[in-house]
């Protein structure tokens, strides 16, 4: 689960990480009030208005702007709130901005030496360890640094049973060329960051940029956090940070019916039981000249209700031109699934796209017979090859 920058910074602060302070706002008026309060609390004269969406690259997309007085705070907040912000992580349609973070300006005017670093902690699944990635090239696209100057990214692996050891934090501070007070501050920063990462069961904490001010403070200017969904049951407070407005509405609906659904850009909807079979089905759709419109795993115990819920989800996507149902009857019998398909079809009423049903496994023949005799615009197939051919045929017919 992803969270917003302002929520990430709240967590960081609780663990003793120094942050760029800010207050979240949903209207230009709230932004002005927030700016006034920040000036009282921090003494800042200028403010940075930052779009809160679950995507990075906001600065380049026009979602992070400096305001030098309260009129500018109001004007910029007005521009950013409600905008459809497009960054390299949002896709071409962008994301609507519902909240801004009004933050203190931490780049002192006239400061010739603010230095930006990159620090992230993530899980290295292959090694079974946490890894700290650090770079002197902060504030930039880390993917670009990795591609063009990979030698500028340091990695330090951490045994989760032992934790971050002092020499490891020192090593990164040395690599950054830090000295004196800044060195001590950075080591403290890294330890607090690591504690936050471990305690929240996160799979990633990325701080880009980490700022060293000219008076040797180290602070988190940005914060991107990915929490492990499977651990949220033991973090009620963190689970509450979920922002449904940031998620695809169809995916939110699917999760309510316990369906594993991921929306894609293609034209062939697919409904499958089992993630592996779903992947294979998507491959077959591609091979037959279509593009999958979604990934949908209805789980091992597919019944009439789950089939219907799956149908409804797929049909809400206007790009869908055909549906391929590919169910392996193991725990669930094919005749039951076939009856479920027919029932769902009748319940939903008008389905204007052709449906290809491939049932294999227990009672496959009976399932095919039920489909064929239903009198509905549903084609049955027993072999995956045949199903793919039928997808191809219906797409060709429509073209
Ligand atoms: P991102 O573009 O989504 O990664 O958003 P960031 O929070 O990293 O902000 C983008 C850029 O805005 C940073 O790399 C900084 O260069 C700039 N920025 C952030 N905070 C301040 C600030 O307090 N003052 C100034 N002048 N620039 C800032
Ligand atoms: Mn950033």
Tab-separated table of C-alpha atoms and ligand atoms in Angstrom:
chain	number	residue	atom	x	y	z
A	1	UNK	CA	0.000	0.000	0.000
A	2	UNK	CA	1.286	3.435	-0.929
A	3	UNK	CA	0.768	6.507	1.221
A	4	UNK	CA	1.117	10.238	0.633
A	5	UNK	CA	4.232	12.309	1.248
A	6	UNK	CA	2.614	14.140	4.173
A	7	UNK	CA	1.694	10.830	5.823
A	8	UNK	CA	5.189	9.457	5.242
A	9	UNK	CA	6.681	12.553	6.851
A	10	UNK	CA	4.406	12.152	9.899
A	11	UNK	CA	5.806	8.659	10.369
A	12	UNK	CA	9.394	9.813	9.856
A	13	UNK	CA	8.993	12.588	12.402
A	14	UNK	CA	7.663	10.148	14.989
A	15	UNK	CA	10.896	8.183	14.599
A	16	UNK	CA	13.074	11.232	15.042
A	17	UNK	CA	13.886	11.954	11.411
A	18	UNK	CA	14.202	15.680	10.813
A	19	UNK	CA	11.755	16.677	8.081
A	20	UNK	CA	10.744	19.636	5.999
A	21	UNK	CA	7.708	20.657	8.072
A	22	UNK	CA	4.353	21.071	6.382
A	23	UNK	CA	0.583	21.169	6.772
A	24	UNK	CA	-1.864	19.546	4.389
A	25	UNK	CA	-4.638	21.618	2.758
A	26	UNK	CA	-7.618	20.935	0.515
A	27	UNK	CA	-8.552	24.502	-0.490
A	28	UNK	CA	-6.532	27.659	-1.302
A	29	UNK	CA	-7.914	29.250	1.907
A	30	UNK	CA	-6.714	26.331	3.997
A	31	UNK	CA	-3.357	26.631	2.258
A	32	UNK	CA	-3.042	30.263	3.307
A	33	UNK	CA	-3.975	29.426	6.903
A	34	UNK	CA	-1.428	26.602	6.835
A	35	UNK	CA	1.265	28.946	5.520
A	36	UNK	CA	0.593	31.448	8.292
A	37	UNK	CA	0.822	28.752	10.929
A	38	UNK	CA	4.065	27.431	9.461
A	39	UNK	CA	5.580	30.888	9.563
A	40	UNK	CA	4.653	31.170	13.247
A	41	UNK	CA	6.017	27.734	14.054
A	42	UNK	CA	9.148	27.615	11.924
A	43	UNK	CA	9.859	31.217	11.027
A	44	UNK	CA	9.846	30.388	7.338
A	45	UNK	CA	9.174	33.257	4.939
A	46	UNK	CA	8.674	31.273	1.756
A	47	UNK	CA	6.580	28.165	1.271
A	48	UNK	CA	6.615	25.224	-1.099
A	49	UNK	CA	3.246	24.000	-2.379
A	50	UNK	CA	3.397	20.277	-3.128
A	51	UNK	CA	0.725	18.178	-4.865
A	52	UNK	CA	-0.152	15.061	-2.867
A	53	UNK	CA	-0.607	12.144	-5.249
A	54	UNK	CA	0.745	8.601	-5.138
A	55	UNK	CA	3.404	9.214	-7.755
A	56	UNK	CA	6.872	10.679	-7.968
A	57	UNK	CA	8.238	13.210	-10.443
A	58	UNK	CA	5.740	15.834	-9.285
A	59	UNK	CA	8.290	18.642	-9.454
A	60	UNK	CA	8.953	18.167	-13.167
A	61	UNK	CA	5.217	17.852	-13.861
A	62	UNK	CA	4.455	21.234	-12.267
A	63	UNK	CA	3.144	19.842	-8.983
A	64	UNK	CA	5.783	21.427	-6.695
A	65	UNK	CA	6.118	25.213	-6.643
A	66	UNK	CA	7.706	27.884	-4.490
A	67	UNK	CA	5.510	30.694	-3.098
A	68	UNK	CA	7.206	33.855	-1.837
A	69	UNK	CA	4.203	35.456	-0.161
A	70	UNK	CA	0.653	34.617	0.921
A	71	UNK	CA	-0.915	35.791	-2.362
A	72	UNK	CA	1.325	33.377	-4.212
A	73	UNK	CA	0.440	30.605	-1.749
A	74	UNK	CA	-3.229	31.126	-2.579
A	75	UNK	CA	-2.655	31.422	-6.313
A	76	UNK	CA	-0.381	28.367	-6.611
A	77	UNK	CA	-2.552	26.208	-4.332
A	78	UNK	CA	-5.495	27.188	-6.550
A	79	UNK	CA	-3.573	26.097	-9.636
A	80	UNK	CA	-2.381	22.783	-8.237
A	81	UNK	CA	-5.561	21.706	-6.402
A	82	UNK	CA	-7.893	20.002	-8.858
A	83	UNK	CA	-5.285	19.768	-11.603
A	84	UNK	CA	-4.730	16.547	-13.504
A	85	UNK	CA	-1.044	16.084	-12.726
A	86	UNK	CA	0.949	14.082	-15.250
A	87	UNK	CA	4.329	12.655	-14.242
A	88	UNK	CA	6.423	9.766	-15.543
A	89	UNK	CA	4.759	7.593	-12.878
A	90	UNK	CA	1.082	8.477	-13.431
A	91	UNK	CA	0.537	7.326	-17.010
A	92	UNK	CA	-0.625	9.703	-19.741
A	93	UNK	CA	-4.016	10.401	-18.124
A	94	UNK	CA	-2.372	11.790	-14.982
A	95	UNK	CA	-3.828	11.919	-11.490
A	96	UNK	CA	-6.231	14.394	-9.968
A	97	UNK	CA	-4.776	16.422	-7.096
A	98	UNK	CA	-7.132	16.592	-4.105
A	99	UNK	CA	-4.664	17.796	-1.479
A	100	UNK	CA	-1.531	19.895	-1.299
A	101	UNK	CA	1.164	19.960	1.318
A	102	UNK	CA	2.110	23.491	2.268
A	103	UNK	CA	5.717	23.108	3.393
A	104	UNK	CA	8.370	25.370	4.839
A	105	UNK	CA	11.045	26.437	2.374
A	106	UNK	CA	14.187	24.677	3.510
A	107	UNK	CA	16.507	25.890	0.762
A	108	UNK	CA	17.756	29.074	2.395
A	109	UNK	CA	17.785	32.056	0.056
A	110	UNK	CA	21.336	32.917	-0.938
A	111	UNK	CA	22.541	29.527	0.244
A	112	UNK	CA	25.212	28.509	-2.246
A	113	UNK	CA	25.729	25.067	-0.780
A	114	UNK	CA	22.491	23.156	-0.217
A	115	UNK	CA	23.318	19.578	-1.085
A	116	UNK	CA	20.778	16.971	-2.146
A	117	UNK	CA	21.288	13.237	-1.607
A	118	UNK	CA	19.268	10.144	-2.351
A	119	UNK	CA	18.564	7.495	0.307
A	120	UNK	CA	16.192	4.558	0.180
A	121	UNK	CA	15.709	1.373	2.144
A	122	UNK	CA	14.029	-1.571	0.533
A	123	UNK	CA	13.674	-5.279	0.686
A	124	UNK	CA	16.073	-7.362	-1.379
A	125	UNK	CA	13.989	-10.484	-1.725
A	126	UNK	CA	16.704	-12.468	-3.484
A	127	UNK	CA	19.152	-11.920	-0.620
A	128	UNK	CA	16.557	-12.031	2.147
A	129	UNK	CA	18.004	-8.787	3.498
A	130	UNK	CA	17.206	-5.118	3.618
A	131	UNK	CA	19.292	-2.905	1.394
A	132	UNK	CA	20.099	0.773	1.773
A	133	UNK	CA	20.655	2.521	-1.534
A	134	UNK	CA	22.376	5.856	-1.324
A	135	UNK	CA	23.641	8.365	-3.828
A	136	UNK	CA	25.222	11.792	-3.913
A	137	UNK	CA	23.029	12.480	-6.939
A	138	UNK	CA	19.897	13.422	-5.010
A	139	UNK	CA	16.920	15.304	-6.345
A	140	UNK	CA	17.259	13.606	-9.723
A	141	UNK	CA	15.544	10.673	-11.292
A	142	UNK	CA	17.287	7.743	-9.579
A	143	UNK	CA	16.450	5.477	-12.531
A	144	UNK	CA	18.559	7.761	-14.715
A	145	UNK	CA	21.441	7.743	-12.249
A	146	UNK	CA	21.243	3.931	-12.192
A	147	UNK	CA	21.370	3.789	-15.972
A	148	UNK	CA	24.073	6.346	-16.751
A	149	UNK	CA	26.276	6.505	-13.640
A	150	UNK	CA	25.582	3.327	-11.637
A	151	UNK	CA	28.900	3.798	-9.792
A	152	UNK	CA	27.293	6.741	-7.995
A	153	UNK	CA	24.838	4.487	-6.183
A	154	UNK	CA	26.144	2.798	-3.017
A	155	UNK	CA	24.444	-0.248	-1.623
A	156	UNK	CA	24.680	-1.579	1.888
A	157	UNK	CA	22.936	-4.804	2.790
A	158	UNK	CA	21.568	-5.256	6.293
A	159	UNK	CA	20.932	-8.515	8.042
A	160	UNK	CA	17.420	-8.050	9.456
A	161	UNK	CA	18.293	-10.105	12.530
A	162	UNK	CA	21.220	-7.827	13.404
A	163	UNK	CA	19.919	-4.492	12.188
A	164	UNK	CA	21.833	-1.490	10.905
A	165	UNK	CA	25.315	-1.573	12.410
A	166	UNK	CA	27.240	1.611	13.242
A	167	UNK	CA	30.048	0.929	10.737
A	168	UNK	CA	27.476	0.617	7.955
A	169	UNK	CA	25.919	4.008	8.641
A	170	UNK	CA	29.421	5.509	8.927
A	171	UNK	CA	30.407	3.986	5.600
A	172	UNK	CA	27.571	5.747	3.793
A	173	UNK	CA	28.278	9.037	5.570
A	174	UNK	CA	31.930	8.766	4.441
A	175	UNK	CA	30.839	7.948	0.903
A	176	UNK	CA	28.823	11.173	0.926
A	177	UNK	CA	31.966	13.042	2.034
A	178	UNK	CA	30.305	14.314	5.205
A	179	UNK	CA	32.263	15.632	8.180
A	180	UNK	CA	31.772	16.895	11.703
A	181	UNK	CA	28.251	17.868	12.671
A	182	UNK	CA	26.736	16.853	9.291
A	183	UNK	CA	28.310	13.405	9.636
A	184	UNK	CA	26.745	12.881	13.076
A	185	UNK	CA	23.405	14.234	11.900
A	186	UNK	CA	23.381	11.908	8.926
A	187	UNK	CA	24.159	8.811	11.000
A	188	UNK	CA	21.299	9.735	13.311
A	189	UNK	CA	19.049	10.320	10.302
A	190	UNK	CA	19.874	6.907	8.855
A	191	UNK	CA	19.277	5.059	12.125
A	192	UNK	CA	15.910	6.744	12.627
A	193	UNK	CA	14.948	6.019	9.036
A	194	UNK	CA	15.907	2.379	9.405
A	195	UNK	CA	13.859	2.060	12.610
A	196	UNK	CA	10.834	3.584	10.869
A	197	UNK	CA	11.210	1.154	7.969
A	198	UNK	CA	11.434	-1.911	10.209
A	199	UNK	CA	8.747	-0.925	12.707
A	200	UNK	CA	6.129	-0.146	10.054
A	201	UNK	CA	6.778	-3.364	8.113
A	202	UNK	CA	7.493	-1.283	5.035
A	203	UNK	CA	8.835	-2.676	1.802
A	204	UNK	CA	10.248	0.694	0.813
A	205	UNK	CA	11.159	4.076	2.249
A	206	UNK	CA	12.601	6.416	-0.353
A	207	UNK	CA	13.819	9.888	0.554
A	208	UNK	CA	14.739	11.947	-2.487
A	209	UNK	CA	16.059	14.474	-1.816
A	210	UNK	CA	17.707	14.217	1.568
A	211	UNK	CA	18.942	17.759	2.142
A	212	UNK	CA	22.087	18.967	3.864
A	213	UNK	CA	21.636	22.630	4.693
A	214	UNK	CA	24.527	25.061	4.967
A	215	UNK	CA	24.166	24.909	8.751
A	216	UNK	CA	24.689	21.137	8.582
A	217	UNK	CA	21.180	19.892	9.228
A	218	UNK	CA	20.106	16.720	7.474
A	219	UNK	CA	16.437	16.533	6.604
A	220	UNK	CA	13.898	14.621	4.564
A	221	UNK	CA	12.406	16.897	1.912
A	222	UNK	CA	10.371	14.151	0.256
A	223	UNK	CA	9.100	10.745	1.383
A	224	UNK	CA	7.808	7.847	-0.639
A	225	UNK	CA	6.665	4.840	1.358
A	226	UNK	CA	5.340	1.460	0.360
A	227	UNK	CA	3.845	-0.567	3.213
A	228	UNK	CA	3.485	-4.331	3.084
A	229	UNK	CA	-0.239	-5.115	2.644
A	230	UNK	CA	0.220	-8.461	4.377
A	231	UNK	CA	1.394	-6.767	7.574
A	232	UNK	CA	-1.331	-4.137	7.783
A	233	UNK	CA	-3.438	-6.301	10.061
A	234	UNK	CA	-1.024	-5.484	12.850
A	235	UNK	CA	-0.851	-1.761	12.070
A	236	UNK	CA	-4.411	-0.492	12.362
A	237	UNK	CA	-3.231	3.128	12.397
A	238	UNK	CA	-1.249	2.653	9.182
A	239	UNK	CA	-4.076	0.777	7.452
A	240	UNK	CA	-6.215	3.881	8.048
A	241	UNK	CA	-3.830	5.907	5.866
A	242	UNK	CA	-5.189	4.191	2.755
A	243	UNK	CA	-6.522	6.746	0.253
A	244	UNK	CA	-9.124	5.084	-1.964
A	245	UNK	CA	-9.213	8.146	-4.233
A	246	UNK	CA	-5.706	7.184	-5.362
A	247	UNK	CA	-6.725	3.709	-6.437
A	248	UNK	CA	-8.500	2.515	-9.568
A	249	UNK	CA	-12.257	2.420	-8.700
A	250	UNK	CA	-12.659	-0.988	-10.334
A	251	UNK	CA	-9.781	-2.386	-8.298
A	252	UNK	CA	-11.353	-1.032	-5.103
A	253	UNK	CA	-14.655	-2.704	-6.007
A	254	UNK	CA	-12.876	-5.970	-6.817
A	255	UNK	CA	-11.099	-6.034	-3.466
A	256	UNK	CA	-14.507	-5.769	-1.760
A	257	UNK	CA	-15.584	-9.038	-3.475
A	258	UNK	CA	-12.200	-10.620	-2.718
A	259	UNK	CA	-11.319	-10.715	-6.387
A	260	UNK	CA	-7.788	-10.178	-7.574
A	261	UNK	CA	-8.270	-7.625	-10.325
A	262	UNK	CA	-5.779	-5.405	-12.121
A	263	UNK	CA	-7.013	-3.144	-14.883
A	264	UNK	CA	-5.015	-3.094	-18.119
A	265	UNK	CA	-5.370	-1.209	-21.402
A	266	UNK	CA	-6.469	-3.961	-23.826
A	267	UNK	CA	-9.779	-5.069	-25.319
A	268	UNK	CA	-10.228	-8.694	-24.197
A	269	UNK	CA	-11.556	-9.101	-20.678
A	270	UNK	CA	-10.462	-12.272	-18.952
A	271	UNK	CA	-11.712	-14.187	-15.963
A	272	UNK	CA	-9.583	-17.028	-14.677
A	273	UNK	CA	-9.139	-19.076	-11.521
A	274	UNK	CA	-5.557	-19.050	-10.316
A	275	UNK	CA	-2.873	-16.421	-10.877
A	276	UNK	CA	-0.621	-18.684	-12.967
A	277	UNK	CA	-3.446	-19.675	-15.286
A	278	UNK	CA	-4.413	-15.992	-15.534
A	279	UNK	CA	-0.911	-15.120	-16.736
A	280	UNK	CA	-0.957	-17.951	-19.285
A	281	UNK	CA	-4.387	-16.799	-20.474
A	282	UNK	CA	-3.124	-13.264	-20.980
A	283	UNK	CA	-0.264	-14.664	-23.065
A	284	UNK	CA	-2.721	-16.644	-25.199
A	285	UNK	CA	-4.856	-13.555	-25.745
A	286	UNK	CA	-1.785	-11.702	-26.978
A	287	UNK	CA	-0.805	-14.583	-29.250
A	288	UNK	CA	-4.261	-14.527	-30.811
A	289	UNK	CA	-3.874	-10.846	-31.663
A	290	UNK	CA	-5.830	-9.334	-28.765
A	291	UNK	CA	-4.657	-7.350	-25.766
A	292	UNK	CA	-5.822	-8.293	-22.265
A	293	UNK	CA	-8.121	-5.690	-20.713
A	294	UNK	CA	-7.420	-6.945	-17.229
A	295	UNK	CA	-5.952	-9.532	-14.961
A	296	UNK	CA	-8.682	-11.232	-12.947
A	297	UNK	CA	-8.177	-14.168	-10.640
A	298	UNK	CA	-11.488	-15.274	-9.128
A	299	UNK	CA	-9.769	-17.742	-6.816
A	300	UNK	CA	-10.028	-21.470	-6.346
A	301	UNK	CA	-13.643	-21.639	-5.201
A	302	UNK	CA	-15.290	-19.843	-8.130
A	303	UNK	CA	-19.087	-20.006	-7.877
A	304	UNK	CA	-22.060	-18.264	-9.482
A	305	UNK	CA	-21.618	-15.203	-7.246
A	306	UNK	CA	-17.923	-14.719	-7.918
A	307	UNK	CA	-18.454	-15.297	-11.642
A	308	UNK	CA	-21.186	-12.670	-11.649
A	309	UNK	CA	-19.105	-10.183	-9.644
A	310	UNK	CA	-16.226	-10.772	-12.064
A	311	UNK	CA	-18.491	-10.277	-15.075
A	312	UNK	CA	-19.820	-7.011	-13.723
A	313	UNK	CA	-16.309	-5.704	-13.136
A	314	UNK	CA	-15.111	-6.605	-16.609
A	315	UNK	CA	-18.203	-5.112	-18.258
A	316	UNK	CA	-17.676	-1.758	-16.532
A	317	UNK	CA	-14.570	-1.304	-18.643
A	318	UNK	CA	-15.748	0.328	-21.903
A	319	UNK	CA	-12.692	-0.985	-23.816
A	320	UNK	CA	-13.770	-4.607	-23.498
A	321	UNK	CA	-14.769	-6.096	-26.874
A	322	UNK	CA	-14.783	-9.788	-25.928
A	323	UNK	CA	-14.477	-11.861	-22.767
A	324	UNK	CA	-12.511	-15.029	-22.298
A	325	UNK	CA	-13.396	-17.166	-19.306
A	326	UNK	CA	-10.792	-19.781	-18.579
A	327	UNK	CA	-11.560	-21.947	-15.560
A	328	UNK	CA	-9.851	-25.096	-14.436
A	329	UNK	CA	-12.304	-27.313	-12.618
A	330	UNK	CA	-10.309	-28.742	-9.761
A	331	UNK	CA	-11.941	-27.924	-6.460
A	332	UNK	CA	-14.867	-26.366	-8.314
A	333	UNK	CA	-16.683	-28.526	-10.915
A	334	UNK	CA	-17.014	-27.244	-14.487
A	335	UNK	CA	-20.776	-27.798	-14.633
A	336	UNK	CA	-21.197	-25.541	-11.590
A	337	UNK	CA	-19.109	-22.827	-13.196
A	338	UNK	CA	-21.060	-23.208	-16.466
A	339	UNK	CA	-24.328	-22.811	-14.594
A	340	UNK	CA	-22.830	-19.803	-12.833
A	341	UNK	CA	-21.884	-18.217	-16.162
A	342	UNK	CA	-25.353	-18.770	-17.604
A	343	UNK	CA	-27.026	-17.480	-14.457
A	344	UNK	CA	-24.780	-14.405	-14.262
A	345	UNK	CA	-25.397	-13.720	-17.940
A	346	UNK	CA	-29.155	-13.773	-17.385
A	347	UNK	CA	-28.920	-11.702	-14.181
A	348	UNK	CA	-26.881	-8.975	-15.779
A	349	UNK	CA	-29.298	-8.776	-18.717
A	350	UNK	CA	-27.708	-7.056	-21.653
A	351	UNK	CA	-24.230	-8.234	-22.415
A	352	UNK	CA	-23.251	-6.975	-25.830
A	353	UNK	CA	-19.848	-8.594	-26.109
A	354	UNK	CA	-19.165	-12.169	-27.171
A	355	UNK	CA	-18.027	-14.520	-24.432
A	356	UNK	CA	-15.734	-17.480	-24.929
A	357	UNK	CA	-15.781	-20.009	-22.130
A	358	UNK	CA	-13.102	-22.605	-21.776
A	359	UNK	CA	-13.707	-25.144	-19.054
A	360	UNK	CA	-11.243	-27.901	-18.339
A	361	UNK	CA	-11.063	-30.475	-15.573
A	362	UNK	CA	-13.823	-32.145	-13.575
A	363	UNK	CA	-17.081	-32.465	-15.577
A	364	UNK	CA	-15.670	-30.409	-18.469
A	365	UNK	CA	-17.925	-32.012	-21.097
A	366	UNK	CA	-21.038	-31.393	-19.071
A	367	UNK	CA	-19.962	-27.787	-18.566
A	368	UNK	CA	-19.500	-27.328	-22.323
A	369	UNK	CA	-22.933	-28.857	-22.983
A	370	UNK	CA	-24.608	-26.431	-20.533
A	371	UNK	CA	-22.941	-23.482	-22.279
A	372	UNK	CA	-23.849	-24.727	-25.767
A	373	UNK	CA	-27.477	-25.429	-24.887
A	374	UNK	CA	-28.019	-22.122	-23.052
A	375	UNK	CA	-28.990	-20.337	-26.247
A	376	UNK	CA	-26.890	-17.350	-25.168
A	377	UNK	CA	-24.149	-15.665	-27.147
A	378	UNK	CA	-21.529	-17.746	-25.383
A	379	UNK	CA	-19.021	-19.983	-27.139
A	380	UNK	CA	-17.506	-22.943	-25.397
A	381	UNK	CA	-14.039	-24.389	-25.894
A	382	UNK	CA	-12.299	-27.304	-24.237
A	383	UNK	CA	-8.736	-26.706	-25.389
A	384	UNK	CA	-6.957	-23.431	-24.695
A	385	UNK	CA	-5.846	-23.456	-28.345
A	386	UNK	CA	-9.483	-23.519	-29.469
A	387	UNK	CA	-10.360	-20.755	-27.041
A	388	UNK	CA	-7.585	-18.592	-28.479
A	389	UNK	CA	-8.806	-19.310	-32.020
A	390	UNK	CA	-12.335	-18.273	-31.037
A	391	UNK	CA	-11.046	-15.030	-29.514
A	392	UNK	CA	-9.238	-14.407	-32.785
A	393	UNK	CA	-12.393	-15.171	-34.803
A	394	UNK	CA	-14.662	-12.841	-32.820
A	395	UNK	CA	-12.108	-10.029	-32.935
A	396	UNK	CA	-11.771	-10.486	-36.703
A	397	UNK	CA	-15.548	-10.478	-37.111
A	398	UNK	CA	-15.766	-7.155	-35.307
A	399	UNK	CA	-12.876	-5.527	-37.140
B	1	LIG	P1	9.007	14.892	-6.554
B	1	LIG	O1	9.318	15.734	-7.758
B	1	LIG	O2	7.669	14.231	-6.677
B	1	LIG	O3	10.086	13.927	-6.245
B	1	LIG	O4	8.849	15.919	-5.319
B	1	LIG	P2	9.947	16.480	-4.272
B	1	LIG	O5	9.301	16.542	-2.958
B	1	LIG	O6	11.198	15.687	-4.353
B	1	LIG	O7	10.193	17.953	-4.773
B	1	LIG	C1	10.728	18.234	-6.042
B	1	LIG	C2	11.831	19.263	-5.979
B	1	LIG	O8	11.324	20.469	-5.426
B	1	LIG	C3	12.992	18.900	-5.060
B	1	LIG	O9	13.945	18.079	-5.694
B	1	LIG	C4	13.565	20.246	-4.718
B	1	LIG	O10	14.538	20.613	-5.683
B	1	LIG	C5	12.359	21.184	-4.820
B	1	LIG	N1	11.999	21.595	-3.454
B	1	LIG	C6	11.422	20.832	-2.499
B	1	LIG	N2	11.324	21.507	-1.352
B	1	LIG	C7	11.846	22.742	-1.575
B	1	LIG	C8	12.049	23.892	-0.765
B	1	LIG	O11	11.738	23.930	0.418
B	1	LIG	N3	12.604	24.990	-1.369
B	1	LIG	C9	12.948	24.995	-2.672
B	1	LIG	N4	13.470	26.109	-3.187
B	1	LIG	N5	12.817	23.909	-3.454
B	1	LIG	C10	12.268	22.793	-2.924
B	2	LIG	MN1	11.333	13.555	-4.722
